[in-house]
C-alpha cells in the first residue's frame, strides 16, 4: 500500500512537471512567432495580420512572411534573393560622357520666307489667275484682277491732270502737281509705272485693274475667291520660298536644358536614307508641353536644290560632347508621382532608397544631379526587384507621401 502511494505521488509530480514544460514551450513558441512571423496577402500586400486567416479584400489565404524590423526606407535581402533578383551594384564616379540622342520631326515651310500678296484697295475680285496651292508663281506674273471704284477715281484724276499739262499759265503748273499727286496714289494702290503711264493713252478709264506678283514662290495658301469683296489689306494668296525649310521636333526636357541656339545637328531623311545634312538650332520653345513633358525645338535646313519637301519625315541627331556628371543606367532610377529615387547598398544585404534629382537622359544612361555618398554603392540593375519586394513586405511605396 505504501508503495502504491509512493508511485502515485511520483506519477502526479511527473505529469505536473511535463505540463509546465509544455506550457512554457508553447508560450515561448507563441512569443517567438509573434516576433518573427506576419501573415500577408500576395495580392494585397498592405494587409498584415499576426495570425493565419483570409484576406479581408480578396479572401485569399494569408501567407506567412518574416517580419521586417529594418528602418522605414530600408530593406534586408538574403544572398539568394540578391542572386534571383539579378541585383548588382557599383561605385559611381563623375565621368565625361558624349551624349547622343535621335529625335524624329517633320519638315515644314519656313514661316519667315512666306510672303503675302494683299489687296491695296477695297474692291471685288473679278478673277484669280492661280487657284491651286503648290503652283509656282514667278515674279511679275498676273495674280488677280480687282474691280475698285477708288482706283478708278485715282486713274481718272491722273488722266485729267495729264491732259491739262499742255494748258497755258497756271493751269499747266497746277496740272503738274496734280499729276504727281495722282501718280503717288496709284503707286500706293499697287500699280506699276508701266500701268500708270498707259492711262495717258486711254480716254476710257477702266475700273478693272490687274495686279502682278512682286515675289517668286510656291502658293502655300489662297485666301480669297473670285467674286468676293475684299477690304484694303486683305490677303489674296501666300507664297513660300522653299530654299530653306524648318525641322521641328520635340526633345526630352532634361536633355533640352543643355541645348542652345546655334548648336549643330546632323539630319537624315526617311525618303533619302543615305543623305545627311548639317543644321543649326534656330529656336527653342520656352514653353514645355505639360502632357508629354517635351520641348519643341526648331532647326533651319538648307534646301538649295529643292529636293526636300514640306511634310517629309526627318531625324535630328543631337550630340553633347564631354558632358561631365554622374551617370547610371536609366533602369536604375525609380519614378513615380511622388518622387524619383534610387536604391543604394548601405551594407551587405541592406538597401536603402535615396531621393535624387535627375538631369540629361540619353544612350540608356541618366544623369544624377544630387550629391551621393561615395562610400555607398548604387544599385545599377535589379532596382525594380528591390522595389517590388519592399512594397510586398511593407505594403507601401518607399516614397509614399513625399514629393520632390
mmCIF file of C-alpha atoms in Angstrom, residues 4-403:
data_model
loop_
_atom_site.group_PDB
_atom_site.id
_atom_site.type_symbol
_atom_site.label_atom_id
_atom_site.label_comp_id
_atom_site.label_asym_id
_atom_site.label_seq_id
_atom_site.Cartn_x
_atom_site.Cartn_y
_atom_site.Cartn_z
ATOM 1 C CA UNK A 4 1.303 2.356 -4.362
ATOM 2 C CA UNK A 5 1.004 5.763 -2.668
ATOM 3 C CA UNK A 6 4.630 6.471 -3.389
ATOM 4 C CA UNK A 7 4.252 5.511 -7.039
ATOM 5 C CA UNK A 8 1.085 7.658 -7.390
ATOM 6 C CA UNK A 9 2.878 10.657 -5.920
ATOM 7 C CA UNK A 10 5.826 10.281 -8.292
ATOM 8 C CA UNK A 11 3.480 9.936 -11.322
ATOM 9 C CA UNK A 12 1.499 13.039 -10.357
ATOM 10 C CA UNK A 13 4.705 15.000 -9.922
ATOM 11 C CA UNK A 14 5.883 13.879 -13.389
ATOM 12 C CA UNK A 15 2.602 14.944 -15.017
ATOM 13 C CA UNK A 16 2.719 18.397 -13.388
ATOM 14 C CA UNK A 17 6.335 18.971 -14.437
ATOM 15 C CA UNK A 18 5.685 17.875 -18.043
ATOM 16 C CA UNK A 19 2.597 20.073 -18.216
ATOM 17 C CA UNK A 20 4.509 23.112 -17.063
ATOM 18 C CA UNK A 21 7.318 22.431 -19.509
ATOM 19 C CA UNK A 22 4.853 22.028 -22.376
ATOM 20 C CA UNK A 23 3.092 25.266 -21.476
ATOM 21 C CA UNK A 24 6.385 27.088 -21.234
ATOM 22 C CA UNK A 25 7.366 25.784 -24.657
ATOM 23 C CA UNK A 26 4.011 26.802 -26.117
ATOM 24 C CA UNK A 27 4.260 30.249 -24.573
ATOM 25 C CA UNK A 28 7.815 30.657 -25.819
ATOM 26 C CA UNK A 29 6.837 29.462 -29.293
ATOM 27 C CA UNK A 30 3.919 31.848 -29.442
ATOM 28 C CA UNK A 31 6.145 34.702 -28.302
ATOM 29 C CA UNK A 32 8.795 33.790 -30.848
ATOM 30 C CA UNK A 33 6.237 33.508 -33.621
ATOM 31 C CA UNK A 34 4.707 36.825 -32.682
ATOM 32 C CA UNK A 35 8.082 38.472 -33.013
ATOM 33 C CA UNK A 36 9.196 36.929 -36.319
ATOM 34 C CA UNK A 37 6.144 35.947 -38.356
ATOM 35 C CA UNK A 38 3.443 38.017 -40.004
ATOM 36 C CA UNK A 39 0.729 36.906 -42.371
ATOM 37 C CA UNK A 40 0.069 38.857 -45.543
ATOM 38 C CA UNK A 41 -1.771 38.574 -48.849
ATOM 39 C CA UNK A 42 0.193 38.173 -52.049
ATOM 40 C CA UNK A 43 -2.475 40.154 -53.935
ATOM 41 C CA UNK A 44 -2.877 42.891 -51.321
ATOM 42 C CA UNK A 45 0.498 43.235 -49.545
ATOM 43 C CA UNK A 46 -0.750 46.100 -47.410
ATOM 44 C CA UNK A 47 -2.671 43.522 -45.365
ATOM 45 C CA UNK A 48 -0.663 42.468 -42.278
ATOM 46 C CA UNK A 49 -2.039 40.050 -39.674
ATOM 47 C CA UNK A 50 -0.399 38.328 -36.690
ATOM 48 C CA UNK A 51 -2.215 35.044 -37.258
ATOM 49 C CA UNK A 52 -3.335 32.888 -40.227
ATOM 50 C CA UNK A 53 -6.620 33.643 -41.942
ATOM 51 C CA UNK A 54 -8.086 35.065 -45.115
ATOM 52 C CA UNK A 55 -7.505 38.413 -46.774
ATOM 53 C CA UNK A 56 -10.386 40.788 -45.979
ATOM 54 C CA UNK A 57 -10.134 42.238 -49.507
ATOM 55 C CA UNK A 58 -9.743 39.296 -51.923
ATOM 56 C CA UNK A 59 -10.453 36.464 -49.415
ATOM 57 C CA UNK A 60 -7.330 34.524 -50.381
ATOM 58 C CA UNK A 61 -5.439 32.585 -47.691
ATOM 59 C CA UNK A 62 -2.844 34.719 -45.971
ATOM 60 C CA UNK A 63 0.760 33.561 -46.360
ATOM 61 C CA UNK A 64 3.434 33.740 -43.660
ATOM 62 C CA UNK A 65 6.405 36.056 -44.027
ATOM 63 C CA UNK A 66 9.255 37.110 -41.787
ATOM 64 C CA UNK A 67 8.728 40.357 -40.008
ATOM 65 C CA UNK A 68 10.978 43.130 -41.358
ATOM 66 C CA UNK A 69 12.336 45.206 -38.483
ATOM 67 C CA UNK A 70 14.548 47.401 -40.685
ATOM 68 C CA UNK A 71 14.168 51.178 -40.972
ATOM 69 C CA UNK A 72 11.250 52.578 -42.946
ATOM 70 C CA UNK A 73 13.394 53.353 -46.016
ATOM 71 C CA UNK A 74 15.480 50.168 -45.854
ATOM 72 C CA UNK A 75 15.081 46.534 -46.753
ATOM 73 C CA UNK A 76 17.215 43.489 -45.953
ATOM 74 C CA UNK A 77 17.720 40.827 -48.631
ATOM 75 C CA UNK A 78 19.401 37.441 -48.440
ATOM 76 C CA UNK A 79 22.195 36.413 -50.784
ATOM 77 C CA UNK A 80 19.739 34.122 -52.575
ATOM 78 C CA UNK A 81 17.270 36.957 -53.113
ATOM 79 C CA UNK A 82 20.043 39.192 -54.437
ATOM 80 C CA UNK A 83 21.044 36.492 -56.897
ATOM 81 C CA UNK A 84 17.499 35.717 -58.023
ATOM 82 C CA UNK A 85 16.725 39.427 -58.449
ATOM 83 C CA UNK A 86 19.837 39.927 -60.584
ATOM 84 C CA UNK A 87 20.789 42.771 -58.271
ATOM 85 C CA UNK A 88 24.174 44.333 -58.895
ATOM 86 C CA UNK A 89 25.848 47.433 -57.506
ATOM 87 C CA UNK A 90 28.805 49.614 -58.312
ATOM 88 C CA UNK A 91 30.554 52.745 -57.136
ATOM 89 C CA UNK A 92 29.610 55.806 -59.174
ATOM 90 C CA UNK A 93 32.120 58.481 -60.098
ATOM 91 C CA UNK A 94 31.950 61.619 -62.231
ATOM 92 C CA UNK A 95 32.738 60.919 -65.864
ATOM 93 C CA UNK A 96 32.887 62.812 -69.156
ATOM 94 C CA UNK A 97 30.257 61.411 -71.472
ATOM 95 C CA UNK A 98 29.290 62.162 -75.052
ATOM 96 C CA UNK A 99 25.515 62.060 -75.123
ATOM 97 C CA UNK A 100 23.772 61.350 -78.416
ATOM 98 C CA UNK A 101 20.027 61.453 -78.946
ATOM 99 C CA UNK A 102 17.910 60.976 -82.063
ATOM 100 C CA UNK A 103 14.657 62.889 -82.404
ATOM 101 C CA UNK A 104 12.101 62.467 -85.176
ATOM 102 C CA UNK A 105 10.450 65.513 -86.686
ATOM 103 C CA UNK A 106 8.686 66.792 -89.787
ATOM 104 C CA UNK A 107 9.878 69.330 -92.330
ATOM 105 C CA UNK A 108 7.682 72.412 -92.538
ATOM 106 C CA UNK A 109 7.671 75.631 -94.535
ATOM 107 C CA UNK A 110 9.985 78.299 -93.205
ATOM 108 C CA UNK A 111 7.439 80.853 -91.988
ATOM 109 C CA UNK A 112 9.992 83.626 -92.303
ATOM 110 C CA UNK A 113 10.066 83.030 -96.065
ATOM 111 C CA UNK A 114 6.318 83.302 -96.610
ATOM 112 C CA UNK A 115 5.230 86.428 -98.475
ATOM 113 C CA UNK A 116 1.608 87.563 -98.515
ATOM 114 C CA UNK A 117 0.116 89.330 -101.520
ATOM 115 C CA UNK A 118 -2.642 91.575 -100.220
ATOM 116 C CA UNK A 119 -5.221 93.901 -101.726
ATOM 117 C CA UNK A 120 -4.012 97.504 -101.785
ATOM 118 C CA UNK A 121 -7.531 98.898 -102.202
ATOM 119 C CA UNK A 122 -11.088 97.887 -101.384
ATOM 120 C CA UNK A 123 -12.963 96.167 -104.198
ATOM 121 C CA UNK A 124 -14.302 92.971 -105.753
ATOM 122 C CA UNK A 125 -12.067 90.198 -107.038
ATOM 123 C CA UNK A 126 -13.106 89.609 -110.631
ATOM 124 C CA UNK A 127 -10.512 86.965 -111.477
ATOM 125 C CA UNK A 128 -7.874 84.804 -109.833
ATOM 126 C CA UNK A 129 -5.118 83.626 -112.166
ATOM 127 C CA UNK A 130 -3.971 80.910 -109.741
ATOM 128 C CA UNK A 131 -6.404 78.623 -107.953
ATOM 129 C CA UNK A 132 -4.271 75.698 -106.736
ATOM 130 C CA UNK A 133 -1.919 75.560 -103.771
ATOM 131 C CA UNK A 134 1.506 74.262 -104.670
ATOM 132 C CA UNK A 135 1.626 76.105 -108.000
ATOM 133 C CA UNK A 136 4.789 78.054 -108.634
ATOM 134 C CA UNK A 137 4.444 81.787 -109.258
ATOM 135 C CA UNK A 138 7.153 83.767 -110.985
ATOM 136 C CA UNK A 139 7.831 87.363 -110.140
ATOM 137 C CA UNK A 140 5.720 89.746 -112.290
ATOM 138 C CA UNK A 141 3.125 87.091 -113.163
ATOM 139 C CA UNK A 142 -0.530 88.215 -113.032
ATOM 140 C CA UNK A 143 -2.183 87.173 -109.744
ATOM 141 C CA UNK A 144 -5.676 88.710 -109.687
ATOM 142 C CA UNK A 145 -7.944 91.312 -111.267
ATOM 143 C CA UNK A 146 -9.752 93.779 -108.995
ATOM 144 C CA UNK A 147 -12.808 95.959 -109.574
ATOM 145 C CA UNK A 148 -12.269 99.096 -107.481
ATOM 146 C CA UNK A 149 -14.006 102.451 -107.674
ATOM 147 C CA UNK A 150 -11.263 104.064 -105.570
ATOM 148 C CA UNK A 151 -8.620 103.056 -108.075
ATOM 149 C CA UNK A 152 -10.882 104.148 -110.971
ATOM 150 C CA UNK A 153 -11.175 107.642 -109.447
ATOM 151 C CA UNK A 154 -7.395 107.861 -108.991
ATOM 152 C CA UNK A 155 -6.945 106.797 -112.636
ATOM 153 C CA UNK A 156 -9.393 109.497 -113.760
ATOM 154 C CA UNK A 157 -7.516 112.148 -111.768
ATOM 155 C CA UNK A 158 -4.232 111.093 -113.335
ATOM 156 C CA UNK A 159 -5.725 111.137 -116.866
ATOM 157 C CA UNK A 160 -7.256 114.600 -116.353
ATOM 158 C CA UNK A 161 -4.037 116.033 -114.944
ATOM 159 C CA UNK A 162 -2.043 114.666 -117.890
ATOM 160 C CA UNK A 163 -4.361 116.448 -120.356
ATOM 161 C CA UNK A 164 -4.043 119.760 -118.505
ATOM 162 C CA UNK A 165 -0.259 119.783 -118.747
ATOM 163 C CA UNK A 166 -0.411 121.428 -122.192
ATOM 164 C CA UNK A 167 -2.664 124.219 -120.974
ATOM 165 C CA UNK A 168 -1.025 127.661 -120.649
ATOM 166 C CA UNK A 169 -0.372 129.631 -117.489
ATOM 167 C CA UNK A 170 -1.307 128.456 -114.020
ATOM 168 C CA UNK A 171 -3.441 125.631 -115.384
ATOM 169 C CA UNK A 172 -0.356 123.879 -116.699
ATOM 170 C CA UNK A 173 1.642 124.468 -113.491
ATOM 171 C CA UNK A 174 -1.173 123.209 -111.256
ATOM 172 C CA UNK A 175 -1.692 120.191 -113.508
ATOM 173 C CA UNK A 176 1.899 119.115 -112.923
ATOM 174 C CA UNK A 177 1.376 118.982 -109.143
ATOM 175 C CA UNK A 178 -1.971 117.202 -109.588
ATOM 176 C CA UNK A 179 -0.351 114.666 -111.914
ATOM 177 C CA UNK A 180 2.377 113.900 -109.359
ATOM 178 C CA UNK A 181 -0.160 113.528 -106.533
ATOM 179 C CA UNK A 182 -2.377 111.203 -108.634
ATOM 180 C CA UNK A 183 0.638 109.090 -109.586
ATOM 181 C CA UNK A 184 1.683 108.691 -105.952
ATOM 182 C CA UNK A 185 -1.831 107.492 -105.089
ATOM 183 C CA UNK A 186 -1.786 104.931 -107.922
ATOM 184 C CA UNK A 187 1.633 103.696 -106.793
ATOM 185 C CA UNK A 188 0.209 103.351 -103.296
ATOM 186 C CA UNK A 189 -2.616 101.217 -104.752
ATOM 187 C CA UNK A 190 0.000 98.906 -106.230
ATOM 188 C CA UNK A 191 0.014 99.832 -109.898
ATOM 189 C CA UNK A 192 3.339 99.629 -111.724
ATOM 190 C CA UNK A 193 4.922 102.574 -113.570
ATOM 191 C CA UNK A 194 4.057 100.948 -116.885
ATOM 192 C CA UNK A 195 0.390 100.609 -115.889
ATOM 193 C CA UNK A 196 0.283 104.244 -114.769
ATOM 194 C CA UNK A 197 1.874 105.545 -117.984
ATOM 195 C CA UNK A 198 -0.622 103.594 -120.091
ATOM 196 C CA UNK A 199 -3.521 105.579 -118.540
ATOM 197 C CA UNK A 200 -2.485 108.686 -120.510
ATOM 198 C CA UNK A 201 -3.294 106.964 -123.795
ATOM 199 C CA UNK A 202 -6.712 105.572 -122.806
ATOM 200 C CA UNK A 203 -9.606 108.004 -122.835
ATOM 201 C CA UNK A 204 -11.843 105.205 -121.489
ATOM 202 C CA UNK A 205 -10.890 104.670 -117.857
ATOM 203 C CA UNK A 206 -11.454 101.047 -116.732
ATOM 204 C CA UNK A 207 -12.444 100.236 -113.112
ATOM 205 C CA UNK A 208 -10.679 96.890 -113.523
ATOM 206 C CA UNK A 209 -7.017 96.561 -112.638
ATOM 207 C CA UNK A 210 -4.741 93.532 -112.910
ATOM 208 C CA UNK A 211 -2.152 93.062 -110.202
ATOM 209 C CA UNK A 212 1.142 91.211 -110.555
ATOM 210 C CA UNK A 213 3.300 89.307 -108.120
ATOM 211 C CA UNK A 214 6.271 91.094 -106.644
ATOM 212 C CA UNK A 215 7.755 87.768 -105.421
ATOM 213 C CA UNK A 216 8.526 84.277 -106.675
ATOM 214 C CA UNK A 217 7.469 81.185 -104.753
ATOM 215 C CA UNK A 218 5.081 78.292 -104.265
ATOM 216 C CA UNK A 219 1.484 79.035 -103.320
ATOM 217 C CA UNK A 220 1.016 77.885 -99.741
ATOM 218 C CA UNK A 221 -2.449 79.382 -99.267
ATOM 219 C CA UNK A 222 -5.209 81.000 -101.351
ATOM 220 C CA UNK A 223 -7.142 83.272 -99.028
ATOM 221 C CA UNK A 224 -9.655 84.845 -101.461
ATOM 222 C CA UNK A 225 -12.195 83.654 -104.036
ATOM 223 C CA UNK A 226 -13.457 85.083 -107.300
ATOM 224 C CA UNK A 227 -16.474 87.359 -106.896
ATOM 225 C CA UNK A 228 -15.781 88.103 -103.235
ATOM 226 C CA UNK A 229 -15.316 91.586 -101.876
ATOM 227 C CA UNK A 230 -12.105 92.329 -100.096
ATOM 228 C CA UNK A 231 -11.043 95.122 -97.807
ATOM 229 C CA UNK A 232 -7.856 97.096 -98.142
ATOM 230 C CA UNK A 233 -5.061 94.935 -96.732
ATOM 231 C CA UNK A 234 -6.970 91.654 -97.116
ATOM 232 C CA UNK A 235 -4.805 88.636 -98.049
ATOM 233 C CA UNK A 236 -5.150 87.224 -101.576
ATOM 234 C CA UNK A 237 -2.505 84.480 -101.702
ATOM 235 C CA UNK A 238 0.605 83.455 -99.773
ATOM 236 C CA UNK A 239 3.846 82.460 -101.480
ATOM 237 C CA UNK A 240 6.536 80.361 -99.841
ATOM 238 C CA UNK A 241 10.164 80.045 -100.867
ATOM 239 C CA UNK A 242 11.500 76.535 -100.230
ATOM 240 C CA UNK A 243 15.215 77.312 -100.375
ATOM 241 C CA UNK A 244 15.247 76.698 -96.626
ATOM 242 C CA UNK A 245 12.869 74.596 -94.522
ATOM 243 C CA UNK A 246 12.217 74.147 -90.839
ATOM 244 C CA UNK A 247 12.601 70.869 -88.993
ATOM 245 C CA UNK A 248 10.506 70.866 -85.844
ATOM 246 C CA UNK A 249 10.946 68.158 -83.247
ATOM 247 C CA UNK A 250 10.334 67.686 -79.526
ATOM 248 C CA UNK A 251 13.101 66.738 -77.134
ATOM 249 C CA UNK A 252 13.255 65.466 -73.571
ATOM 250 C CA UNK A 253 13.106 68.472 -71.273
ATOM 251 C CA UNK A 254 16.112 67.259 -69.250
ATOM 252 C CA UNK A 255 18.162 66.883 -72.423
ATOM 253 C CA UNK A 256 16.978 70.271 -73.684
ATOM 254 C CA UNK A 257 18.409 72.045 -70.641
ATOM 255 C CA UNK A 258 21.865 71.935 -72.207
ATOM 256 C CA UNK A 259 20.821 72.857 -75.761
ATOM 257 C CA UNK A 260 21.456 76.325 -77.117
ATOM 258 C CA UNK A 261 20.669 78.418 -80.174
ATOM 259 C CA UNK A 262 23.203 77.813 -82.930
ATOM 260 C CA UNK A 263 24.095 74.290 -81.771
ATOM 261 C CA UNK A 264 24.824 71.933 -84.677
ATOM 262 C CA UNK A 265 22.875 68.801 -85.508
ATOM 263 C CA UNK A 266 23.055 66.105 -88.170
ATOM 264 C CA UNK A 267 19.797 65.490 -90.002
ATOM 265 C CA UNK A 268 18.853 62.428 -92.068
ATOM 266 C CA UNK A 269 15.683 61.788 -94.054
ATOM 267 C CA UNK A 270 13.378 58.803 -94.304
ATOM 268 C CA UNK A 271 12.959 59.362 -98.051
ATOM 269 C CA UNK A 272 16.718 59.761 -98.608
ATOM 270 C CA UNK A 273 18.361 57.221 -96.257
ATOM 271 C CA UNK A 274 21.904 57.885 -97.486
ATOM 272 C CA UNK A 275 21.724 61.664 -97.345
ATOM 273 C CA UNK A 276 22.659 63.718 -94.301
ATOM 274 C CA UNK A 277 22.829 67.475 -93.898
ATOM 275 C CA UNK A 278 24.129 69.751 -91.195
ATOM 276 C CA UNK A 279 21.712 72.091 -89.464
ATOM 277 C CA UNK A 280 21.686 74.508 -86.547
ATOM 278 C CA UNK A 281 19.121 75.008 -83.809
ATOM 279 C CA UNK A 282 17.354 78.282 -84.568
ATOM 280 C CA UNK A 283 14.584 78.237 -81.949
ATOM 281 C CA UNK A 284 13.917 76.664 -78.540
ATOM 282 C CA UNK A 285 10.361 76.984 -77.309
ATOM 283 C CA UNK A 286 10.304 78.464 -73.790
ATOM 284 C CA UNK A 287 7.066 76.572 -73.028
ATOM 285 C CA UNK A 288 7.090 72.875 -72.078
ATOM 286 C CA UNK A 289 4.266 70.618 -73.235
ATOM 287 C CA UNK A 290 2.521 69.800 -69.912
ATOM 288 C CA UNK A 291 1.266 66.413 -71.131
ATOM 289 C CA UNK A 292 4.379 64.959 -72.753
ATOM 290 C CA UNK A 293 7.000 66.976 -70.797
ATOM 291 C CA UNK A 294 8.723 67.579 -74.129
ATOM 292 C CA UNK A 295 10.126 70.808 -75.511
ATOM 293 C CA UNK A 296 9.813 71.915 -79.141
ATOM 294 C CA UNK A 297 12.999 72.910 -80.921
ATOM 295 C CA UNK A 298 13.438 74.068 -84.492
ATOM 296 C CA UNK A 299 16.294 73.741 -86.957
ATOM 297 C CA UNK A 300 16.771 75.507 -90.272
ATOM 298 C CA UNK A 301 17.541 73.129 -93.153
ATOM 299 C CA UNK A 302 19.199 74.406 -96.328
ATOM 300 C CA UNK A 303 17.393 73.202 -99.466
ATOM 301 C CA UNK A 304 19.236 74.735 -102.427
ATOM 302 C CA UNK A 305 18.195 72.061 -104.947
ATOM 303 C CA UNK A 306 14.612 71.879 -103.625
ATOM 304 C CA UNK A 307 14.805 68.084 -103.279
ATOM 305 C CA UNK A 308 13.340 68.317 -99.764
ATOM 306 C CA UNK A 309 9.597 68.857 -99.453
ATOM 307 C CA UNK A 310 7.426 70.080 -96.576
ATOM 308 C CA UNK A 311 5.866 67.122 -94.781
ATOM 309 C CA UNK A 312 8.879 64.826 -95.135
ATOM 310 C CA UNK A 313 9.969 62.960 -92.007
ATOM 311 C CA UNK A 314 13.474 63.585 -90.725
ATOM 312 C CA UNK A 315 15.658 62.505 -87.803
ATOM 313 C CA UNK A 316 17.826 65.008 -85.960
ATOM 314 C CA UNK A 317 20.927 63.660 -84.223
ATOM 315 C CA UNK A 318 21.907 65.895 -81.339
ATOM 316 C CA UNK A 319 25.230 65.453 -79.575
ATOM 317 C CA UNK A 320 26.503 66.915 -76.337
ATOM 318 C CA UNK A 321 30.236 66.301 -76.084
ATOM 319 C CA UNK A 322 32.235 65.996 -72.862
ATOM 320 C CA UNK A 323 29.210 66.225 -70.612
ATOM 321 C CA UNK A 324 30.616 65.844 -67.087
ATOM 322 C CA UNK A 325 28.468 64.293 -64.373
ATOM 323 C CA UNK A 326 27.269 61.183 -62.519
ATOM 324 C CA UNK A 327 25.587 58.751 -64.917
ATOM 325 C CA UNK A 328 23.789 55.491 -64.118
ATOM 326 C CA UNK A 329 21.579 53.200 -66.228
ATOM 327 C CA UNK A 330 18.069 54.571 -66.753
ATOM 328 C CA UNK A 331 16.505 51.406 -65.298
ATOM 329 C CA UNK A 332 18.262 52.074 -62.001
ATOM 330 C CA UNK A 333 16.002 55.072 -61.363
ATOM 331 C CA UNK A 334 12.528 54.544 -59.927
ATOM 332 C CA UNK A 335 9.981 57.183 -60.927
ATOM 333 C CA UNK A 336 6.522 57.662 -59.513
ATOM 334 C CA UNK A 337 4.097 60.525 -58.986
ATOM 335 C CA UNK A 338 5.653 61.419 -55.647
ATOM 336 C CA UNK A 339 9.371 61.325 -56.269
ATOM 337 C CA UNK A 340 12.335 59.995 -58.198
ATOM 338 C CA UNK A 341 14.734 57.783 -56.260
ATOM 339 C CA UNK A 342 17.417 55.106 -56.455
ATOM 340 C CA UNK A 343 18.471 52.194 -54.232
ATOM 341 C CA UNK A 344 21.914 52.134 -52.654
ATOM 342 C CA UNK A 345 23.624 49.347 -50.702
ATOM 343 C CA UNK A 346 24.110 50.610 -47.164
ATOM 344 C CA UNK A 347 25.911 47.424 -46.108
ATOM 345 C CA UNK A 348 25.936 43.858 -47.331
ATOM 346 C CA UNK A 349 22.324 42.847 -47.995
ATOM 347 C CA UNK A 350 20.908 46.107 -46.593
ATOM 348 C CA UNK A 351 19.481 48.511 -49.199
ATOM 349 C CA UNK A 352 18.044 51.981 -48.673
ATOM 350 C CA UNK A 353 16.224 54.312 -51.055
ATOM 351 C CA UNK A 354 17.575 57.791 -51.729
ATOM 352 C CA UNK A 355 15.596 60.580 -53.385
ATOM 353 C CA UNK A 356 17.503 62.142 -56.313
ATOM 354 C CA UNK A 357 17.231 64.876 -58.915
ATOM 355 C CA UNK A 358 17.857 63.698 -62.466
ATOM 356 C CA UNK A 359 19.278 65.542 -65.447
ATOM 357 C CA UNK A 360 20.147 64.591 -69.008
ATOM 358 C CA UNK A 361 18.896 61.225 -70.239
ATOM 359 C CA UNK A 362 20.470 59.634 -73.312
ATOM 360 C CA UNK A 363 22.029 56.421 -74.606
ATOM 361 C CA UNK A 364 20.282 54.412 -71.902
ATOM 362 C CA UNK A 365 22.001 56.464 -69.184
ATOM 363 C CA UNK A 366 20.638 59.187 -66.932
ATOM 364 C CA UNK A 367 22.453 61.945 -65.080
ATOM 365 C CA UNK A 368 22.151 62.141 -61.290
ATOM 366 C CA UNK A 369 22.453 65.756 -60.199
ATOM 367 C CA UNK A 370 22.110 65.078 -56.464
ATOM 368 C CA UNK A 371 25.162 64.518 -54.276
ATOM 369 C CA UNK A 372 25.672 60.836 -53.422
ATOM 370 C CA UNK A 373 27.660 59.221 -50.615
ATOM 371 C CA UNK A 374 30.799 57.963 -52.367
ATOM 372 C CA UNK A 375 31.230 55.183 -49.782
ATOM 373 C CA UNK A 376 27.974 53.518 -50.808
ATOM 374 C CA UNK A 377 27.302 51.518 -53.927
ATOM 375 C CA UNK A 378 24.377 52.315 -56.210
ATOM 376 C CA UNK A 379 22.103 49.535 -57.438
ATOM 377 C CA UNK A 380 22.524 49.586 -61.230
ATOM 378 C CA UNK A 381 20.423 46.515 -62.031
ATOM 379 C CA UNK A 382 17.541 44.928 -60.179
ATOM 380 C CA UNK A 383 16.238 48.174 -58.674
ATOM 381 C CA UNK A 384 12.661 47.299 -59.591
ATOM 382 C CA UNK A 385 13.050 43.870 -57.959
ATOM 383 C CA UNK A 386 14.067 45.546 -54.701
ATOM 384 C CA UNK A 387 11.198 47.989 -55.030
ATOM 385 C CA UNK A 388 8.666 45.196 -55.551
ATOM 386 C CA UNK A 389 9.968 43.268 -52.544
ATOM 387 C CA UNK A 390 9.802 46.415 -50.435
ATOM 388 C CA UNK A 391 6.159 47.025 -51.382
ATOM 389 C CA UNK A 392 5.336 43.347 -50.784
ATOM 390 C CA UNK A 393 6.830 43.384 -47.316
ATOM 391 C CA UNK A 394 5.827 46.817 -46.092
ATOM 392 C CA UNK A 395 2.682 47.358 -48.136
ATOM 393 C CA UNK A 396 3.503 50.860 -49.371
ATOM 394 C CA UNK A 397 5.688 52.717 -51.816
ATOM 395 C CA UNK A 398 9.065 53.782 -50.365
ATOM 396 C CA UNK A 399 8.313 57.426 -51.154
ATOM 397 C CA UNK A 400 4.613 57.433 -50.280
ATOM 398 C CA UNK A 401 3.590 60.849 -49.012
ATOM 399 C CA UNK A 402 6.790 62.515 -50.205
ATOM 400 C CA UNK A 403 7.213 64.983 -53.082
#
